[in-house]
């Protein structure tokens, strides 16, 4: 067997390909993005960036019901967006196997929360598999397709950041071709009218009963006997940490955490002196162990937030850590937008305005930090516009501050469109600024409906944002170049006075993918007065030395925004 060093994301892609997957859809989001980017390199699988996770799952449901093994991929908060079809998919079931990958982000490395999506399996009544390394990520997705088709149900595969982005050796196998798609109309199965849905709900409960018997016997759950003084129940990456801390203990490693293998847990608990559950974030396993009436140590000892590490587990169980901590005392460095980022010009133009600004999910969320302080909120994808709408309706004329929403182009296509329609329909005085950097910047420059390219590299229709916003009913739509800061600021000020819905498209390509606009700028030290006005731009290429502005030439891309705002003309 050939072997390769793969990340968990790459292993999921490999497993889907080996399993004969024919259709895959996703919306990019850390830590899941690389799954589709990897799968798109394999033959015989159609892959797409869908406009959001709900669309991705619904498309995968369609492909499954047409008889193809299908995959829908998203980060953990993306499953919130896809929750509506998720619950219906459990009722409807599958024809070709349907696997949904959710990549959770304990520790919130790149997320607005650290929800535990194992609970979605319990709520939606679908099986949940949790791999502990890349080999299992590949093996489990192949097992998930078999379970999906055997029990006529979608399967949730839950990764976490450490599994998704860590690499380990994986055995490679050939692709198993599956039967070609063959759609058959199944009215009572796929049309969730109440009369049919009630029947499908009862059928789902019966399928869960069969899955309960399966989870008690499946090798996805296994006991590793060691010293019976301590028995540990765990899943995912927590299994790796626990094995390192307690190499001699007995383990019940759960690969299938829902339906919960209650009898297997009882058998294990009955043969160990002390029972513990080690898992990240929420007590999903622990709650079900306690529901069996068993005495267990878990979140009474371990933290309920953030990632686990062997050191944290050792400390929780009263062991002295053997890990060496480097004695360093580095200053905190807040995250910053890139040198030459077009959002810098936009946020500079928004400074010192009398406005309330709804923010959104993307690189531009950093505009909330100093020196811009240009955002009031970051809630979820698309919430900038709806937040501003709600504020406007409540405050009306009681507060003189104008209401603005700042949203990226990819996020606007994801879920900002409905918010803009709501502004038009319900008539609020919200100015929506679409920070259009021609890509999905935060997750690594994926294409979206505005770029004119698909995930598989084909040329396609590029949606024109200006025409689109006008079609939504916005009459006042203007484009600005955020590198032209004064012009951008004047446009914003003009629109702040019109008191009706408007859209500003702040359009300039991401600095990391566009051609360098000019030679690095320099500071004329004789002319520089040391006023520090340029630092308000927040460009990482700008600093101060000997009470004078200084430009790091290796970082500067020559965009010229700092030269425009220098009151002395000292930047050349």
mmCIF file of N, CA, C and O in Angstrom, residues 486-543:
data_model
loop_
_atom_site.group_PDB
_atom_site.id
_atom_site.type_symbol
_atom_site.label_atom_id
_atom_site.label_comp_id
_atom_site.label_asym_id
_atom_site.label_seq_id
_atom_site.Cartn_x
_atom_site.Cartn_y
_atom_site.Cartn_z
ATOM 1 N N UNK A 486 -9.341 60.491 0.126
ATOM 2 C CA UNK A 486 -10.134 61.725 0.243
ATOM 3 C C UNK A 486 -11.423 61.619 -0.560
ATOM 4 O O UNK A 486 -12.493 62.054 -0.110
ATOM 5 N N UNK A 487 -11.313 61.035 -1.749
ATOM 6 C CA UNK A 487 -12.511 60.870 -2.582
ATOM 7 C C UNK A 487 -13.488 59.910 -1.907
ATOM 8 O O UNK A 487 -14.703 60.140 -1.905
ATOM 9 N N UNK A 488 -12.964 58.852 -1.321
ATOM 10 C CA UNK A 488 -13.818 57.887 -0.612
ATOM 11 C C UNK A 488 -14.519 58.556 0.564
ATOM 12 O O UNK A 488 -15.727 58.389 0.776
ATOM 13 N N UNK A 489 -13.751 59.348 1.328
ATOM 14 C CA UNK A 489 -14.343 60.020 2.494
ATOM 15 C C UNK A 489 -15.414 61.026 2.068
ATOM 16 O O UNK A 489 -16.471 61.128 2.700
ATOM 17 N N UNK A 490 -15.158 61.754 0.981
ATOM 18 C CA UNK A 490 -16.161 62.722 0.503
ATOM 19 C C UNK A 490 -17.437 62.016 0.054
ATOM 20 O O UNK A 490 -18.558 62.523 0.278
ATOM 21 N N UNK A 491 -17.289 60.859 -0.577
ATOM 22 C CA UNK A 491 -18.475 60.108 -1.016
ATOM 23 C C UNK A 491 -19.278 59.642 0.192
ATOM 24 O O UNK A 491 -20.515 59.733 0.212
ATOM 25 N N UNK A 492 -18.574 59.135 1.200
ATOM 26 C CA UNK A 492 -19.270 58.685 2.411
ATOM 27 C C UNK A 492 -20.014 59.843 3.049
ATOM 28 O O UNK A 492 -21.193 59.724 3.424
ATOM 29 N N UNK A 493 -19.346 60.981 3.169
ATOM 30 C CA UNK A 493 -19.992 62.144 3.803
ATOM 31 C C UNK A 493 -21.213 62.604 3.007
ATOM 32 O O UNK A 493 -22.239 63.004 3.580
ATOM 33 N N UNK A 494 -21.122 62.562 1.689
ATOM 34 C CA UNK A 494 -22.271 62.973 0.864
ATOM 35 C C UNK A 494 -23.459 62.053 1.108
ATOM 36 O O UNK A 494 -24.593 62.507 1.306
ATOM 37 N N UNK A 495 -23.190 60.741 1.138
ATOM 38 C CA UNK A 495 -24.292 59.792 1.295
ATOM 39 C C UNK A 495 -24.863 59.798 2.704
ATOM 40 O O UNK A 495 -26.029 59.448 2.916
ATOM 41 N N UNK A 496 -24.030 60.196 3.679
ATOM 42 C CA UNK A 496 -24.547 60.273 5.048
ATOM 43 C C UNK A 496 -25.681 61.294 5.161
ATOM 44 O O UNK A 496 -26.503 61.224 6.084
ATOM 45 N N UNK A 497 -25.755 62.209 4.219
ATOM 46 C CA UNK A 497 -26.750 63.271 4.300
ATOM 47 C C UNK A 497 -28.007 63.014 3.484
ATOM 48 O O UNK A 497 -28.949 63.805 3.526
ATOM 49 N N UNK A 498 -28.048 61.913 2.722
ATOM 50 C CA UNK A 498 -29.203 61.747 1.842
ATOM 51 C C UNK A 498 -30.371 61.054 2.532
ATOM 52 O O UNK A 498 -31.500 61.099 2.064
ATOM 53 N N UNK A 499 -30.096 60.375 3.660
ATOM 54 C CA UNK A 499 -31.162 59.773 4.469
ATOM 55 C C UNK A 499 -32.038 58.811 3.684
ATOM 56 O O UNK A 499 -33.271 58.897 3.684
ATOM 57 N N UNK A 500 -31.427 57.899 2.979
ATOM 58 C CA UNK A 500 -32.161 56.823 2.318
ATOM 59 C C UNK A 500 -31.183 55.676 2.070
ATOM 60 O O UNK A 500 -29.959 55.875 2.137
ATOM 61 N N UNK A 501 -31.678 54.478 1.779
ATOM 62 C CA UNK A 501 -30.749 53.362 1.559
ATOM 63 C C UNK A 501 -29.784 53.641 0.411
ATOM 64 O O UNK A 501 -30.171 54.208 -0.616
ATOM 65 N N UNK A 502 -28.541 53.271 0.609
ATOM 66 C CA UNK A 502 -27.519 53.480 -0.413
ATOM 67 C C UNK A 502 -26.473 52.383 -0.278
ATOM 68 O O UNK A 502 -26.353 51.740 0.769
ATOM 69 N N UNK A 503 -25.729 52.167 -1.357
ATOM 70 C CA UNK A 503 -24.641 51.188 -1.344
ATOM 71 C C UNK A 503 -23.381 51.841 -1.899
ATOM 72 O O UNK A 503 -23.421 52.507 -2.935
ATOM 73 N N UNK A 504 -22.285 51.674 -1.181
ATOM 74 C CA UNK A 504 -20.958 52.076 -1.664
ATOM 75 C C UNK A 504 -20.165 50.806 -1.925
ATOM 76 O O UNK A 504 -20.011 49.971 -1.022
ATOM 77 N N UNK A 505 -19.692 50.645 -3.141
ATOM 78 C CA UNK A 505 -18.831 49.501 -3.461
ATOM 79 C C UNK A 505 -17.390 49.981 -3.421
ATOM 80 O O UNK A 505 -16.940 50.723 -4.290
ATOM 81 N N UNK A 506 -16.703 49.609 -2.351
ATOM 82 C CA UNK A 506 -15.292 49.990 -2.178
ATOM 83 C C UNK A 506 -14.444 48.923 -2.861
ATOM 84 O O UNK A 506 -14.180 47.873 -2.299
ATOM 85 N N UNK A 507 -14.050 49.188 -4.087
ATOM 86 C CA UNK A 507 -13.496 48.127 -4.940
ATOM 87 C C UNK A 507 -12.014 48.315 -5.227
ATOM 88 O O UNK A 507 -11.587 49.306 -5.804
ATOM 89 N N UNK A 508 -11.244 47.367 -4.803
ATOM 90 C CA UNK A 508 -9.805 47.301 -5.084
ATOM 91 C C UNK A 508 -9.353 45.890 -4.683
ATOM 92 O O UNK A 508 -9.683 45.415 -3.606
ATOM 93 N N UNK A 509 -8.598 45.232 -5.555
ATOM 94 C CA UNK A 509 -8.201 43.850 -5.295
ATOM 95 C C UNK A 509 -7.372 43.732 -4.028
ATOM 96 O O UNK A 509 -6.624 44.648 -3.655
ATOM 97 N N UNK A 510 -7.491 42.590 -3.376
ATOM 98 C CA UNK A 510 -6.674 42.267 -2.202
ATOM 99 C C UNK A 510 -5.204 42.506 -2.534
ATOM 100 O O UNK A 510 -4.721 42.111 -3.605
ATOM 101 N N UNK A 511 -4.492 43.138 -1.597
ATOM 102 C CA UNK A 511 -3.087 43.490 -1.840
ATOM 103 C C UNK A 511 -2.208 42.262 -2.035
ATOM 104 O O UNK A 511 -1.126 42.363 -2.623
ATOM 105 N N UNK A 512 -2.671 41.101 -1.582
ATOM 106 C CA UNK A 512 -1.857 39.894 -1.702
ATOM 107 C C UNK A 512 -1.989 39.223 -3.058
ATOM 108 O O UNK A 512 -1.225 38.321 -3.380
ATOM 109 N N UNK A 513 -2.983 39.634 -3.857
ATOM 110 C CA UNK A 513 -3.158 38.993 -5.162
ATOM 111 C C UNK A 513 -3.050 39.969 -6.319
ATOM 112 O O UNK A 513 -2.987 39.558 -7.466
ATOM 113 N N UNK A 514 -3.005 41.272 -6.020
ATOM 114 C CA UNK A 514 -2.926 42.251 -7.105
ATOM 115 C C UNK A 514 -1.465 42.592 -7.378
ATOM 116 O O UNK A 514 -0.579 42.353 -6.555
ATOM 117 N N UNK A 515 -1.234 43.157 -8.547
ATOM 118 C CA UNK A 515 0.116 43.588 -8.896
ATOM 119 C C UNK A 515 0.527 44.757 -8.001
ATOM 120 O O UNK A 515 -0.298 45.572 -7.604
ATOM 121 N N UNK A 516 1.814 44.809 -7.668
ATOM 122 C CA UNK A 516 2.308 45.900 -6.837
ATOM 123 C C UNK A 516 2.036 47.232 -7.555
ATOM 124 O O UNK A 516 2.500 47.443 -8.688
ATOM 125 N N UNK A 517 1.272 48.134 -6.934
ATOM 126 C CA UNK A 517 0.887 49.366 -7.643
ATOM 127 C C UNK A 517 2.023 50.359 -7.836
ATOM 128 O O UNK A 517 1.922 51.267 -8.668
ATOM 129 N N UNK A 518 3.100 50.258 -7.078
ATOM 130 C CA UNK A 518 4.177 51.229 -7.231
ATOM 131 C C UNK A 518 5.401 50.838 -6.430
ATOM 132 O O UNK A 518 5.411 49.829 -5.722
ATOM 133 N N UNK A 519 6.440 51.650 -6.551
ATOM 134 C CA UNK A 519 7.665 51.426 -5.789
ATOM 135 C C UNK A 519 7.433 51.776 -4.325
ATOM 136 O O UNK A 519 6.566 52.599 -3.998
ATOM 137 N N UNK A 520 8.160 51.143 -3.401
ATOM 138 C CA UNK A 520 7.988 51.476 -1.980
ATOM 139 C C UNK A 520 8.168 52.970 -1.728
ATOM 140 O O UNK A 520 9.021 53.628 -2.331
ATOM 141 N N UNK A 521 7.356 53.510 -0.846
ATOM 142 C CA UNK A 521 7.418 54.931 -0.504
ATOM 143 C C UNK A 521 8.562 55.189 0.479
ATOM 144 O O UNK A 521 9.032 54.287 1.182
ATOM 145 N N UNK A 522 8.976 56.452 0.521
ATOM 146 C CA UNK A 522 10.028 56.868 1.445
ATOM 147 C C UNK A 522 9.575 58.130 2.180
ATOM 148 O O UNK A 522 8.733 58.872 1.687
ATOM 149 N N UNK A 523 10.183 58.361 3.324
ATOM 150 C CA UNK A 523 9.852 59.544 4.119
ATOM 151 C C UNK A 523 10.990 60.557 4.003
ATOM 152 O O UNK A 523 12.170 60.207 4.207
ATOM 153 N N UNK A 524 10.646 61.786 3.653
ATOM 154 C CA UNK A 524 11.626 62.869 3.660
ATOM 155 C C UNK A 524 11.725 63.383 5.101
ATOM 156 O O UNK A 524 10.832 64.100 5.579
ATOM 157 N N UNK A 525 12.790 62.991 5.781
ATOM 158 C CA UNK A 525 12.923 63.314 7.205
ATOM 159 C C UNK A 525 12.971 64.816 7.448
ATOM 160 O O UNK A 525 12.563 65.297 8.522
ATOM 161 N N UNK A 526 13.447 65.580 6.506
ATOM 162 C CA UNK A 526 13.501 67.035 6.685
ATOM 163 C C UNK A 526 12.104 67.629 6.689
ATOM 164 O O UNK A 526 11.830 68.609 7.389
ATOM 165 N N UNK A 527 11.211 67.033 5.886
ATOM 166 C CA UNK A 527 9.852 67.588 5.779
ATOM 167 C C UNK A 527 8.921 67.033 6.855
ATOM 168 O O UNK A 527 7.991 67.712 7.291
ATOM 169 N N UNK A 528 9.156 65.791 7.273
ATOM 170 C CA UNK A 528 8.283 65.158 8.272
ATOM 171 C C UNK A 528 8.316 65.951 9.584
ATOM 172 O O UNK A 528 9.387 66.232 10.132
ATOM 173 N N UNK A 529 7.131 66.296 10.080
ATOM 174 C CA UNK A 529 7.030 67.064 11.324
ATOM 175 C C UNK A 529 6.864 66.170 12.549
ATOM 176 O O UNK A 529 6.809 66.671 13.671
ATOM 177 N N UNK A 530 6.710 64.845 12.303
ATOM 178 C CA UNK A 530 6.504 63.944 13.438
ATOM 179 C C UNK A 530 5.108 64.021 14.006
ATOM 180 O O UNK A 530 4.900 63.697 15.176
ATOM 181 N N UNK A 531 4.147 64.419 13.189
ATOM 182 C CA UNK A 531 2.775 64.591 13.692
ATOM 183 C C UNK A 531 2.057 63.268 13.922
ATOM 184 O O UNK A 531 1.024 63.211 14.573
ATOM 185 N N UNK A 532 2.567 62.176 13.337
ATOM 186 C CA UNK A 532 2.007 60.827 13.485
ATOM 187 C C UNK A 532 0.648 60.656 12.805
ATOM 188 O O UNK A 532 -0.055 59.676 13.049
ATOM 189 N N UNK A 533 0.243 61.577 11.972
ATOM 190 C CA UNK A 533 -1.040 61.437 11.268
ATOM 191 C C UNK A 533 -1.075 60.172 10.421
ATOM 192 O O UNK A 533 -2.113 59.523 10.293
ATOM 193 N N UNK A 534 0.057 59.819 9.847
ATOM 194 C CA UNK A 534 0.105 58.653 8.954
ATOM 195 C C UNK A 534 -0.183 57.355 9.708
ATOM 196 O O UNK A 534 -0.670 56.382 9.111
ATOM 197 N N UNK A 535 0.100 57.314 11.023
ATOM 198 C CA UNK A 535 -0.128 56.083 11.778
ATOM 199 C C UNK A 535 -1.610 55.752 11.893
ATOM 200 O O UNK A 535 -1.978 54.609 12.153
ATOM 201 N N UNK A 536 -2.457 56.765 11.688
ATOM 202 C CA UNK A 536 -3.901 56.512 11.749
ATOM 203 C C UNK A 536 -4.372 55.635 10.602
ATOM 204 O O UNK A 536 -5.483 55.118 10.625
ATOM 205 N N UNK A 537 -3.519 55.455 9.593
ATOM 206 C CA UNK A 537 -3.864 54.551 8.497
ATOM 207 C C UNK A 537 -3.810 53.099 8.960
ATOM 208 O O UNK A 537 -4.511 52.238 8.420
ATOM 209 N N UNK A 538 -2.977 52.815 9.963
ATOM 210 C CA UNK A 538 -2.867 51.452 10.481
ATOM 211 C C UNK A 538 -2.087 50.522 9.583
ATOM 212 O O UNK A 538 -2.228 49.299 9.677
ATOM 213 N N UNK A 539 -1.236 51.066 8.700
ATOM 214 C CA UNK A 539 -0.478 50.207 7.778
ATOM 215 C C UNK A 539 0.734 49.626 8.506
ATOM 216 O O UNK A 539 1.542 50.372 9.079
ATOM 217 N N UNK A 540 0.909 48.304 8.487
ATOM 218 C CA UNK A 540 2.057 47.700 9.186
ATOM 219 C C UNK A 540 3.404 48.114 8.620
ATOM 220 O O UNK A 540 4.425 47.897 9.275
ATOM 221 N N UNK A 541 3.434 48.679 7.419
ATOM 222 C CA UNK A 541 4.709 49.113 6.847
ATOM 223 C C UNK A 541 5.166 50.446 7.434
ATOM 224 O O UNK A 541 6.291 50.876 7.195
ATOM 225 N N UNK A 542 4.290 51.101 8.185
ATOM 226 C CA UNK A 542 4.610 52.404 8.768
ATOM 227 C C UNK A 542 5.006 52.265 10.233
ATOM 228 O O UNK A 542 4.370 51.539 10.998
ATOM 229 N N UNK A 543 6.075 52.965 10.629
ATOM 230 C CA UNK A 543 6.466 53.000 12.026
ATOM 231 C C UNK A 543 7.109 54.360 12.307
ATOM 232 O O UNK A 543 7.091 55.256 11.456
#
